[in-house]
């Protein structure tokens, strides 16, 4: 022990000279003393017939961490063990350094943006933009600058808790789902081994958020309110509400309709698959045009609408720019004026029609389901059930329009 302490004292007391010089410790280990007083541990060794030097660290100087004599001798022993099995200690150290640098450089934000770019072909532009905005707002500020390999479950939970704190529970769940996929991407690329976003029973459960829709019992009052407020609505908006009730197509599919799709003489309307929800998917789009069967009441409304907007491109043009369609908000604003804010939505017309047609008009589920442009959920059903029920749907849509007229006239929801 005294010998070690004496040797350590030699290294501590080594004074700088005009030129760098070595103080040897044995077996290739030596202390390099520089003119500025800094002292560095070095190891001289031979590999593949070549003389080499390995830097082990700082003994004394401006570095935040220093290597003691005992630690320097441990590193010498490790290097010797590597040489015995044919490993170059210097190259091994460079490899470890590169790995550490890669880990430090692969921050969560960098990996997330790589994952995002890799998936752009799968998403619509609006979807891709929403994902980036979510990350930039809620995730990158919390863990974005951290190396992906150093992020823990606790880091992830803390980031998600901040989202929950503002009661944005659906956002928290979506953020978690995206992060699971990002860490999975990182694991597959060898950047980490753990998926800290793979959390169970941590986030508060989501309460199913169905689109607001009135019940069948509320339908008479709704139709009465619609009729009462029609004089206060912009004519195209009034017609849009009526058509939503009669045709129960998606709001975007109605307001984005060009006049070129409508044949007022034959009463035919076919929406090309490119405009349909399932047709807009980048991956495996459903290339089925959708037939919107028009009742006589719907045709009359479209003829009236043609008098207002027939010279332009869209059935429902934007008031400020006729080259763009009306905003989704116009329908919601009309419902708000009727007193149905939070109680009815554009999508609510679809839910209402489905239940009423099955319950009151006694149609089996598949017929109104095809009118809603839904596809069979089962892959087997999808493969074998290609029926579109066009003839039944034509009759059904007229019966639905007549049924609504009956309710509006006498306030009854009894079957036809």
CSV table of C-alpha atoms in Angstrom, one decimal:
chain,number,residue,atom,x,y,z
A,1,UNK,CA,0.0,0.0,0.0
A,2,UNK,CA,2.9,2.3,0.9
A,3,UNK,CA,4.5,1.6,-2.5
A,4,UNK,CA,1.3,2.6,-4.3
A,5,UNK,CA,0.9,5.8,-2.2
A,6,UNK,CA,4.5,6.6,-2.9
A,7,UNK,CA,4.0,6.1,-6.6
A,8,UNK,CA,0.9,8.2,-6.6
A,9,UNK,CA,2.9,11.0,-4.8
A,10,UNK,CA,5.4,10.8,-7.6
A,11,UNK,CA,2.7,11.4,-10.2
A,12,UNK,CA,1.1,14.2,-8.2
A,13,UNK,CA,4.4,16.0,-7.7
A,14,UNK,CA,5.6,15.6,-11.3
A,15,UNK,CA,6.5,19.2,-12.4
A,16,UNK,CA,6.0,20.5,-15.9
A,17,UNK,CA,9.1,21.1,-18.1
A,18,UNK,CA,9.8,22.9,-21.3
A,19,UNK,CA,8.7,19.9,-23.3
A,20,UNK,CA,6.2,17.0,-22.6
A,21,UNK,CA,7.8,14.0,-20.8
A,22,UNK,CA,6.8,10.6,-19.6
A,23,UNK,CA,6.7,9.1,-16.1
A,24,UNK,CA,6.4,5.3,-16.5
A,25,UNK,CA,4.3,3.0,-14.3
A,26,UNK,CA,5.2,-0.3,-16.0
A,27,UNK,CA,3.6,-2.7,-18.6
A,28,UNK,CA,3.2,0.1,-21.1
A,29,UNK,CA,1.3,2.5,-18.7
A,30,UNK,CA,2.8,6.0,-18.3
A,31,UNK,CA,1.9,9.5,-17.3
A,32,UNK,CA,2.4,12.2,-19.9
A,33,UNK,CA,3.2,15.6,-18.3
A,34,UNK,CA,2.7,18.6,-20.5
A,35,UNK,CA,4.4,22.0,-20.2
A,36,UNK,CA,1.1,23.6,-19.1
A,37,UNK,CA,0.9,21.2,-16.1
A,38,UNK,CA,-1.8,18.9,-17.5
A,39,UNK,CA,-1.2,15.2,-16.9
A,40,UNK,CA,-2.6,12.4,-19.0
A,41,UNK,CA,-2.6,8.6,-18.7
A,42,UNK,CA,-1.4,6.8,-21.8
A,43,UNK,CA,-0.8,3.1,-22.6
A,44,UNK,CA,1.8,2.0,-25.1
A,45,UNK,CA,1.0,-1.4,-26.8
A,46,UNK,CA,1.7,-3.3,-30.0
A,47,UNK,CA,-1.1,-4.7,-32.2
A,48,UNK,CA,-0.6,-6.5,-35.5
A,49,UNK,CA,3.1,-5.6,-35.4
A,50,UNK,CA,2.5,-1.9,-35.0
A,51,UNK,CA,3.3,0.3,-32.1
A,52,UNK,CA,0.3,2.2,-30.8
A,53,UNK,CA,-0.7,4.5,-28.0
A,54,UNK,CA,-4.1,4.5,-26.2
A,55,UNK,CA,-5.4,7.5,-24.3
A,56,UNK,CA,-6.9,6.5,-21.0
A,57,UNK,CA,-7.9,9.8,-19.5
A,58,UNK,CA,-6.8,12.8,-17.5
A,59,UNK,CA,-4.9,12.5,-14.2
A,60,UNK,CA,-4.8,16.2,-13.4
A,61,UNK,CA,-6.0,19.1,-15.4
A,62,UNK,CA,-9.1,21.1,-16.4
A,63,UNK,CA,-11.3,18.0,-17.2
A,64,UNK,CA,-14.4,17.5,-15.0
A,65,UNK,CA,-13.5,13.8,-14.5
A,66,UNK,CA,-10.1,12.5,-13.7
A,67,UNK,CA,-8.6,9.0,-13.7
A,68,UNK,CA,-6.8,7.9,-10.5
A,69,UNK,CA,-3.7,5.7,-10.6
A,70,UNK,CA,-5.8,2.7,-9.5
A,71,UNK,CA,-8.3,3.3,-12.3
A,72,UNK,CA,-5.5,3.7,-14.8
A,73,UNK,CA,-4.1,0.3,-13.9
A,74,UNK,CA,-7.6,-1.3,-14.2
A,75,UNK,CA,-7.9,0.2,-17.7
A,76,UNK,CA,-4.4,-1.2,-18.5
A,77,UNK,CA,-5.5,-4.7,-17.4
A,78,UNK,CA,-8.7,-4.4,-19.6
A,79,UNK,CA,-6.6,-3.4,-22.6
A,80,UNK,CA,-4.2,-6.4,-21.9
A,81,UNK,CA,-7.2,-8.8,-21.8
A,82,UNK,CA,-8.5,-7.4,-25.1
A,83,UNK,CA,-5.1,-7.9,-26.8
A,84,UNK,CA,-5.0,-11.5,-25.6
A,85,UNK,CA,-8.2,-12.3,-27.6
A,86,UNK,CA,-7.1,-10.3,-30.6
A,87,UNK,CA,-8.9,-7.0,-30.1
A,88,UNK,CA,-7.3,-3.7,-30.7
A,89,UNK,CA,-8.0,-1.6,-27.5
A,90,UNK,CA,-7.8,1.6,-29.4
A,91,UNK,CA,-10.3,0.5,-32.1
A,92,UNK,CA,-12.6,-0.9,-29.4
A,93,UNK,CA,-12.6,2.5,-27.6
A,94,UNK,CA,-13.3,4.3,-30.9
A,95,UNK,CA,-16.3,2.0,-31.5
A,96,UNK,CA,-17.7,2.6,-28.1
A,97,UNK,CA,-17.3,6.3,-28.6
A,98,UNK,CA,-19.1,6.2,-31.9
A,99,UNK,CA,-21.9,4.3,-30.4
A,100,UNK,CA,-22.2,6.8,-27.5
A,101,UNK,CA,-22.2,9.7,-30.0
A,102,UNK,CA,-24.8,8.0,-32.1
A,103,UNK,CA,-27.0,7.5,-29.0
A,104,UNK,CA,-26.6,11.2,-28.0
A,105,UNK,CA,-27.3,12.3,-31.6
A,106,UNK,CA,-30.4,10.2,-32.0
A,107,UNK,CA,-32.7,12.3,-30.0
A,108,UNK,CA,-36.4,11.5,-29.7
A,109,UNK,CA,-37.3,14.5,-32.0
A,110,UNK,CA,-34.8,13.4,-34.6
A,111,UNK,CA,-36.1,9.8,-34.6
A,112,UNK,CA,-39.7,10.9,-34.5
A,113,UNK,CA,-39.2,13.1,-37.6
A,114,UNK,CA,-37.5,10.2,-39.4
A,115,UNK,CA,-40.4,7.9,-38.6
A,116,UNK,CA,-42.9,10.6,-39.7
A,117,UNK,CA,-41.0,11.1,-43.1
A,118,UNK,CA,-41.0,7.3,-43.5
A,119,UNK,CA,-44.8,7.1,-43.2
A,120,UNK,CA,-45.8,10.1,-45.4
A,121,UNK,CA,-46.9,7.8,-48.2
A,122,UNK,CA,-49.5,6.3,-45.8
A,123,UNK,CA,-51.2,9.5,-44.8
A,124,UNK,CA,-53.2,12.3,-46.2
A,125,UNK,CA,-51.4,15.7,-45.9
A,126,UNK,CA,-53.8,16.9,-43.2
A,127,UNK,CA,-53.2,13.7,-41.1
A,128,UNK,CA,-49.4,14.1,-41.4
A,129,UNK,CA,-49.6,17.8,-40.4
A,130,UNK,CA,-51.8,17.0,-37.4
A,131,UNK,CA,-49.2,14.4,-36.1
A,132,UNK,CA,-46.4,16.9,-36.4
A,133,UNK,CA,-48.4,19.6,-34.6
A,134,UNK,CA,-49.2,17.2,-31.8
A,135,UNK,CA,-45.6,16.3,-31.3
A,136,UNK,CA,-44.4,19.9,-31.5
A,137,UNK,CA,-46.9,21.0,-28.9
A,138,UNK,CA,-47.0,18.2,-26.4
A,139,UNK,CA,-44.1,15.8,-26.8
A,140,UNK,CA,-41.0,17.5,-28.2
A,141,UNK,CA,-40.9,20.1,-25.4
A,142,UNK,CA,-40.8,17.3,-22.8
A,143,UNK,CA,-38.5,14.6,-24.3
A,144,UNK,CA,-37.6,15.8,-27.8
A,145,UNK,CA,-34.0,16.7,-26.9
A,146,UNK,CA,-33.3,13.5,-25.0
A,147,UNK,CA,-31.5,10.6,-26.6
A,148,UNK,CA,-34.1,8.0,-27.5
A,149,UNK,CA,-32.2,5.3,-25.6
A,150,UNK,CA,-32.2,7.3,-22.4
A,151,UNK,CA,-36.0,7.9,-22.2
A,152,UNK,CA,-37.7,6.0,-19.4
A,153,UNK,CA,-41.3,5.1,-18.7
A,154,UNK,CA,-41.3,7.8,-16.1
A,155,UNK,CA,-40.2,10.4,-18.6
A,156,UNK,CA,-43.0,9.3,-20.9
A,157,UNK,CA,-45.6,9.3,-18.2
A,158,UNK,CA,-44.7,12.8,-17.1
A,159,UNK,CA,-45.1,14.1,-20.6
A,160,UNK,CA,-48.5,12.5,-21.0
A,161,UNK,CA,-49.7,13.6,-17.5
A,162,UNK,CA,-49.2,17.2,-18.7
A,163,UNK,CA,-51.6,16.6,-21.5
A,164,UNK,CA,-54.1,15.0,-19.2
A,165,UNK,CA,-53.8,18.0,-16.8
A,166,UNK,CA,-55.6,20.2,-19.3
A,167,UNK,CA,-58.3,17.5,-19.7
A,168,UNK,CA,-57.2,16.6,-23.3
A,169,UNK,CA,-57.5,12.9,-22.6
A,170,UNK,CA,-58.1,12.0,-26.3
A,171,UNK,CA,-54.9,13.9,-27.2
A,172,UNK,CA,-52.9,12.0,-24.5
A,173,UNK,CA,-54.1,8.7,-25.9
A,174,UNK,CA,-53.2,9.7,-29.5
A,175,UNK,CA,-49.8,11.0,-28.4
A,176,UNK,CA,-49.1,7.7,-26.6
A,177,UNK,CA,-50.1,5.7,-29.6
A,178,UNK,CA,-47.8,7.7,-31.9
A,179,UNK,CA,-44.9,7.4,-29.4
A,180,UNK,CA,-45.3,3.6,-29.2
A,181,UNK,CA,-44.8,3.5,-33.0
A,182,UNK,CA,-41.9,5.9,-32.9
A,183,UNK,CA,-40.1,3.8,-30.2
A,184,UNK,CA,-40.9,0.6,-32.1
A,185,UNK,CA,-39.2,2.3,-35.1
A,186,UNK,CA,-36.2,3.1,-33.0
A,187,UNK,CA,-35.9,-0.4,-31.6
A,188,UNK,CA,-36.0,-1.9,-35.1
A,189,UNK,CA,-33.2,0.4,-36.1
A,190,UNK,CA,-31.1,-0.6,-33.2
A,191,UNK,CA,-31.3,2.8,-31.4
A,192,UNK,CA,-32.8,1.5,-28.2
A,193,UNK,CA,-34.1,-1.8,-26.7
A,194,UNK,CA,-37.1,-0.6,-24.7
A,195,UNK,CA,-40.4,1.0,-25.6
A,196,UNK,CA,-41.1,3.4,-22.8
A,197,UNK,CA,-44.4,4.5,-24.3
A,198,UNK,CA,-45.8,0.9,-24.1
A,199,UNK,CA,-47.8,1.8,-21.0
A,200,UNK,CA,-50.8,0.0,-19.6
A,201,UNK,CA,-53.3,1.2,-17.0
A,202,UNK,CA,-51.5,4.6,-16.8
A,203,UNK,CA,-53.6,7.0,-18.7
A,204,UNK,CA,-57.2,7.7,-17.7
A,205,UNK,CA,-59.6,5.7,-19.8
A,206,UNK,CA,-61.4,7.4,-22.6
A,207,UNK,CA,-65.2,7.7,-22.5
A,208,UNK,CA,-66.6,6.8,-25.9
A,209,UNK,CA,-67.3,10.1,-27.7
A,210,UNK,CA,-70.1,9.4,-30.2
A,211,UNK,CA,-71.1,12.1,-32.6
A,212,UNK,CA,-74.0,14.0,-31.1
A,213,UNK,CA,-77.3,12.9,-32.6
A,214,UNK,CA,-80.9,13.4,-31.6
A,215,UNK,CA,-83.0,10.3,-30.9
A,216,UNK,CA,-86.0,9.2,-33.0
A,217,UNK,CA,-88.3,10.5,-30.4
A,218,UNK,CA,-86.8,14.0,-30.8
A,219,UNK,CA,-87.2,14.0,-34.6
A,220,UNK,CA,-90.6,15.7,-34.7
A,221,UNK,CA,-89.4,18.6,-32.6
A,222,UNK,CA,-86.2,18.9,-34.6
A,223,UNK,CA,-88.1,19.1,-37.9
A,224,UNK,CA,-90.4,21.7,-36.4
A,225,UNK,CA,-87.3,23.7,-35.3
A,226,UNK,CA,-85.8,23.4,-38.7
A,227,UNK,CA,-89.0,24.7,-40.4
A,228,UNK,CA,-89.3,27.5,-37.9
A,229,UNK,CA,-85.7,28.8,-38.4
A,230,UNK,CA,-85.5,28.3,-42.2
A,231,UNK,CA,-86.5,31.9,-42.9
A,232,UNK,CA,-83.5,33.1,-40.9
A,233,UNK,CA,-81.0,30.9,-42.7
A,234,UNK,CA,-79.0,31.6,-45.9
A,235,UNK,CA,-80.9,29.8,-48.6
A,236,UNK,CA,-78.1,27.3,-49.6
A,237,UNK,CA,-77.5,26.5,-45.9
A,238,UNK,CA,-81.2,25.8,-45.4
A,239,UNK,CA,-81.2,23.5,-48.4
A,240,UNK,CA,-77.9,21.8,-47.2
A,241,UNK,CA,-79.6,21.0,-43.9
A,242,UNK,CA,-82.6,19.5,-45.7
A,243,UNK,CA,-80.4,17.4,-47.9
A,244,UNK,CA,-78.4,16.2,-45.0
A,245,UNK,CA,-81.6,14.9,-43.5
A,246,UNK,CA,-82.9,13.4,-46.7
A,247,UNK,CA,-79.6,11.8,-48.0
A,248,UNK,CA,-77.6,11.3,-44.8
A,249,UNK,CA,-74.2,11.4,-46.6
A,250,UNK,CA,-71.1,12.7,-44.9
A,251,UNK,CA,-71.0,16.5,-44.6
A,252,UNK,CA,-67.8,16.8,-46.6
A,253,UNK,CA,-69.3,14.6,-49.4
A,254,UNK,CA,-72.2,17.0,-49.6
A,255,UNK,CA,-70.6,20.5,-49.4
A,256,UNK,CA,-67.7,19.5,-51.7
A,257,UNK,CA,-70.0,18.3,-54.4
A,258,UNK,CA,-69.5,19.9,-57.9
A,259,UNK,CA,-72.6,20.4,-60.0
A,260,UNK,CA,-70.9,18.2,-62.6
A,261,UNK,CA,-71.8,15.1,-60.5
A,262,UNK,CA,-75.6,15.9,-60.5
A,263,UNK,CA,-78.0,15.1,-63.3
A,264,UNK,CA,-81.1,17.0,-62.5
A,265,UNK,CA,-82.9,15.5,-65.5
A,266,UNK,CA,-82.5,11.9,-64.5
A,267,UNK,CA,-82.2,12.5,-60.8
A,268,UNK,CA,-78.9,10.6,-60.7
A,269,UNK,CA,-75.9,11.4,-58.5
A,270,UNK,CA,-72.8,9.3,-58.4
A,271,UNK,CA,-69.9,10.4,-56.2
A,272,UNK,CA,-66.6,9.2,-57.7
A,273,UNK,CA,-64.6,7.0,-55.3
A,274,UNK,CA,-61.8,9.6,-55.1
A,275,UNK,CA,-64.1,11.8,-53.1
A,276,UNK,CA,-65.2,9.1,-50.7
A,277,UNK,CA,-63.7,8.7,-47.3
A,278,UNK,CA,-62.4,5.2,-48.0
A,279,UNK,CA,-61.2,6.3,-51.5
A,280,UNK,CA,-59.0,9.0,-50.0
A,281,UNK,CA,-56.9,6.5,-48.2
A,282,UNK,CA,-53.3,6.4,-49.5
A,283,UNK,CA,-53.0,2.7,-48.6
A,284,UNK,CA,-55.4,0.4,-50.3
A,285,UNK,CA,-58.1,2.9,-51.2
A,286,UNK,CA,-61.6,1.5,-51.9
A,287,UNK,CA,-62.3,2.3,-55.6
A,288,UNK,CA,-66.1,2.1,-55.5
A,289,UNK,CA,-68.2,5.0,-56.8
A,290,UNK,CA,-71.1,5.8,-54.4
A,291,UNK,CA,-74.6,6.1,-55.8
A,292,UNK,CA,-76.7,8.7,-53.9
A,293,UNK,CA,-80.3,7.8,-54.7
A,294,UNK,CA,-82.4,11.0,-54.9
A,295,UNK,CA,-86.0,11.1,-53.7
A,296,UNK,CA,-88.3,13.5,-55.5
A,297,UNK,CA,-88.0,15.8,-52.5
A,298,UNK,CA,-84.2,15.9,-52.8
A,299,UNK,CA,-84.5,16.6,-56.6
A,300,UNK,CA,-86.8,19.5,-56.0
A,301,UNK,CA,-84.3,21.0,-53.4
A,302,UNK,CA,-81.4,20.6,-55.8
A,303,UNK,CA,-83.4,22.3,-58.6
A,304,UNK,CA,-84.1,25.2,-56.2
A,305,UNK,CA,-80.4,25.3,-55.2
A,306,UNK,CA,-79.4,25.4,-58.9
A,307,UNK,CA,-81.1,28.7,-59.1
A,308,UNK,CA,-78.8,30.1,-56.5
A,309,UNK,CA,-75.5,28.4,-57.2
A,310,UNK,CA,-75.9,26.6,-60.5
A,311,UNK,CA,-73.6,28.9,-62.4
A,312,UNK,CA,-70.6,28.0,-60.2
A,313,UNK,CA,-68.5,24.9,-59.6
A,314,UNK,CA,-70.0,23.8,-56.3
A,315,UNK,CA,-73.4,23.1,-55.0
A,316,UNK,CA,-72.4,25.0,-51.9
A,317,UNK,CA,-69.7,27.5,-52.7
A,318,UNK,CA,-67.8,29.5,-50.0
A,319,UNK,CA,-69.3,33.0,-49.8
A,320,UNK,CA,-65.9,34.6,-49.8
A,321,UNK,CA,-64.3,32.4,-52.5
A,322,UNK,CA,-66.6,30.6,-54.9
A,323,UNK,CA,-63.7,28.5,-56.1
A,324,UNK,CA,-63.8,26.8,-52.7
A,325,UNK,CA,-66.7,24.8,-51.1
A,326,UNK,CA,-68.7,25.9,-48.0
A,327,UNK,CA,-67.1,25.3,-44.6
A,328,UNK,CA,-68.2,22.4,-42.4
A,329,UNK,CA,-68.9,25.1,-39.8
A,330,UNK,CA,-71.9,26.4,-41.7
A,331,UNK,CA,-73.9,23.3,-40.9
A,332,UNK,CA,-72.9,23.4,-37.2
A,333,UNK,CA,-73.7,27.1,-37.1
A,334,UNK,CA,-77.2,26.5,-38.5
A,335,UNK,CA,-77.8,23.7,-35.9
A,336,UNK,CA,-76.6,26.1,-33.2
A,337,UNK,CA,-79.2,28.7,-34.3
A,338,UNK,CA,-81.9,26.1,-34.1
A,339,UNK,CA,-80.9,25.5,-30.5
A,340,UNK,CA,-79.2,22.1,-31.1
A,341,UNK,CA,-75.6,22.9,-30.4
A,342,UNK,CA,-74.0,19.9,-28.8
A,343,UNK,CA,-77.1,17.8,-29.5
A,344,UNK,CA,-76.9,17.3,-33.2
A,345,UNK,CA,-74.0,17.2,-35.7
A,346,UNK,CA,-73.7,16.6,-39.4
A,347,UNK,CA,-72.7,13.0,-38.6
A,348,UNK,CA,-75.8,12.8,-36.4
A,349,UNK,CA,-78.0,12.7,-39.5
A,350,UNK,CA,-76.4,9.4,-40.5
A,351,UNK,CA,-76.9,7.8,-37.1
A,352,UNK,CA,-80.5,9.0,-36.9
A,353,UNK,CA,-81.4,7.7,-40.4
A,354,UNK,CA,-79.8,4.3,-39.8
A,355,UNK,CA,-81.8,3.7,-36.6
A,356,UNK,CA,-85.1,5.2,-38.0
A,357,UNK,CA,-85.0,3.3,-41.3
A,358,UNK,CA,-84.4,0.0,-39.5
A,359,UNK,CA,-86.8,0.6,-36.7
A,360,UNK,CA,-89.7,2.4,-38.5
A,361,UNK,CA,-89.3,1.4,-42.1
A,362,UNK,CA,-88.3,-2.2,-41.3
A,363,UNK,CA,-85.3,-2.4,-43.6
A,364,UNK,CA,-82.6,-5.0,-42.8
A,365,UNK,CA,-79.3,-3.5,-41.7
A,366,UNK,CA,-77.3,-4.1,-44.9
A,367,UNK,CA,-79.5,-1.8,-47.1
A,368,UNK,CA,-79.2,1.5,-45.2
A,369,UNK,CA,-75.6,0.5,-44.3
A,370,UNK,CA,-74.7,0.5,-48.0
A,371,UNK,CA,-76.4,3.9,-48.5
A,372,UNK,CA,-74.1,5.1,-45.7
A,373,UNK,CA,-71.2,3.9,-47.9
A,374,UNK,CA,-70.1,1.5,-45.1
A,375,UNK,CA,-68.1,-1.6,-46.0
A,376,UNK,CA,-68.5,-5.0,-44.3
A,377,UNK,CA,-66.2,-5.0,-41.3
A,378,UNK,CA,-65.3,-8.7,-41.6
A,379,UNK,CA,-62.7,-9.5,-44.3
A,380,UNK,CA,-64.7,-12.6,-45.2
A,381,UNK,CA,-68.0,-10.6,-45.5
A,382,UNK,CA,-66.1,-8.0,-47.6
A,383,UNK,CA,-64.8,-10.6,-49.9
A,384,UNK,CA,-68.1,-12.4,-50.5
A,385,UNK,CA,-70.8,-9.7,-49.9
A,386,UNK,CA,-70.5,-7.3,-52.9
A,387,UNK,CA,-74.2,-6.6,-53.1
A,388,UNK,CA,-75.1,-2.9,-53.3
A,389,UNK,CA,-78.9,-3.3,-53.2
A,390,UNK,CA,-79.4,-0.5,-55.7
A,391,UNK,CA,-83.1,-1.2,-56.3
A,392,UNK,CA,-84.0,-1.5,-52.7
A,393,UNK,CA,-82.0,1.6,-51.9
A,394,UNK,CA,-83.9,3.7,-54.5
A,395,UNK,CA,-87.2,2.7,-52.9
A,396,UNK,CA,-85.9,3.1,-49.4
A,397,UNK,CA,-84.7,6.7,-50.0
A,398,UNK,CA,-88.1,7.7,-51.3
A,399,UNK,CA,-89.8,6.1,-48.4
A,400,UNK,CA,-87.5,7.9,-46.0
A,401,UNK,CA,-88.3,11.2,-47.6
A,402,UNK,CA,-92.0,10.5,-47.4
A,403,UNK,CA,-91.7,9.4,-43.8
A,404,UNK,CA,-90.0,12.7,-42.9
A,405,UNK,CA,-92.7,14.6,-44.7
A,406,UNK,CA,-95.4,12.7,-42.7
A,407,UNK,CA,-93.7,13.6,-39.4
A,408,UNK,CA,-93.3,17.2,-40.3
A,409,UNK,CA,-97.0,17.4,-41.2
A,410,UNK,CA,-98.5,15.7,-38.2
A,411,UNK,CA,-95.7,15.4,-35.6
A,412,UNK,CA,-96.0,11.6,-35.4
A,413,UNK,CA,-93.1,9.2,-35.6
A,414,UNK,CA,-95.3,6.2,-36.3
A,415,UNK,CA,-94.3,3.8,-39.2
A,416,UNK,CA,-95.7,4.5,-42.7
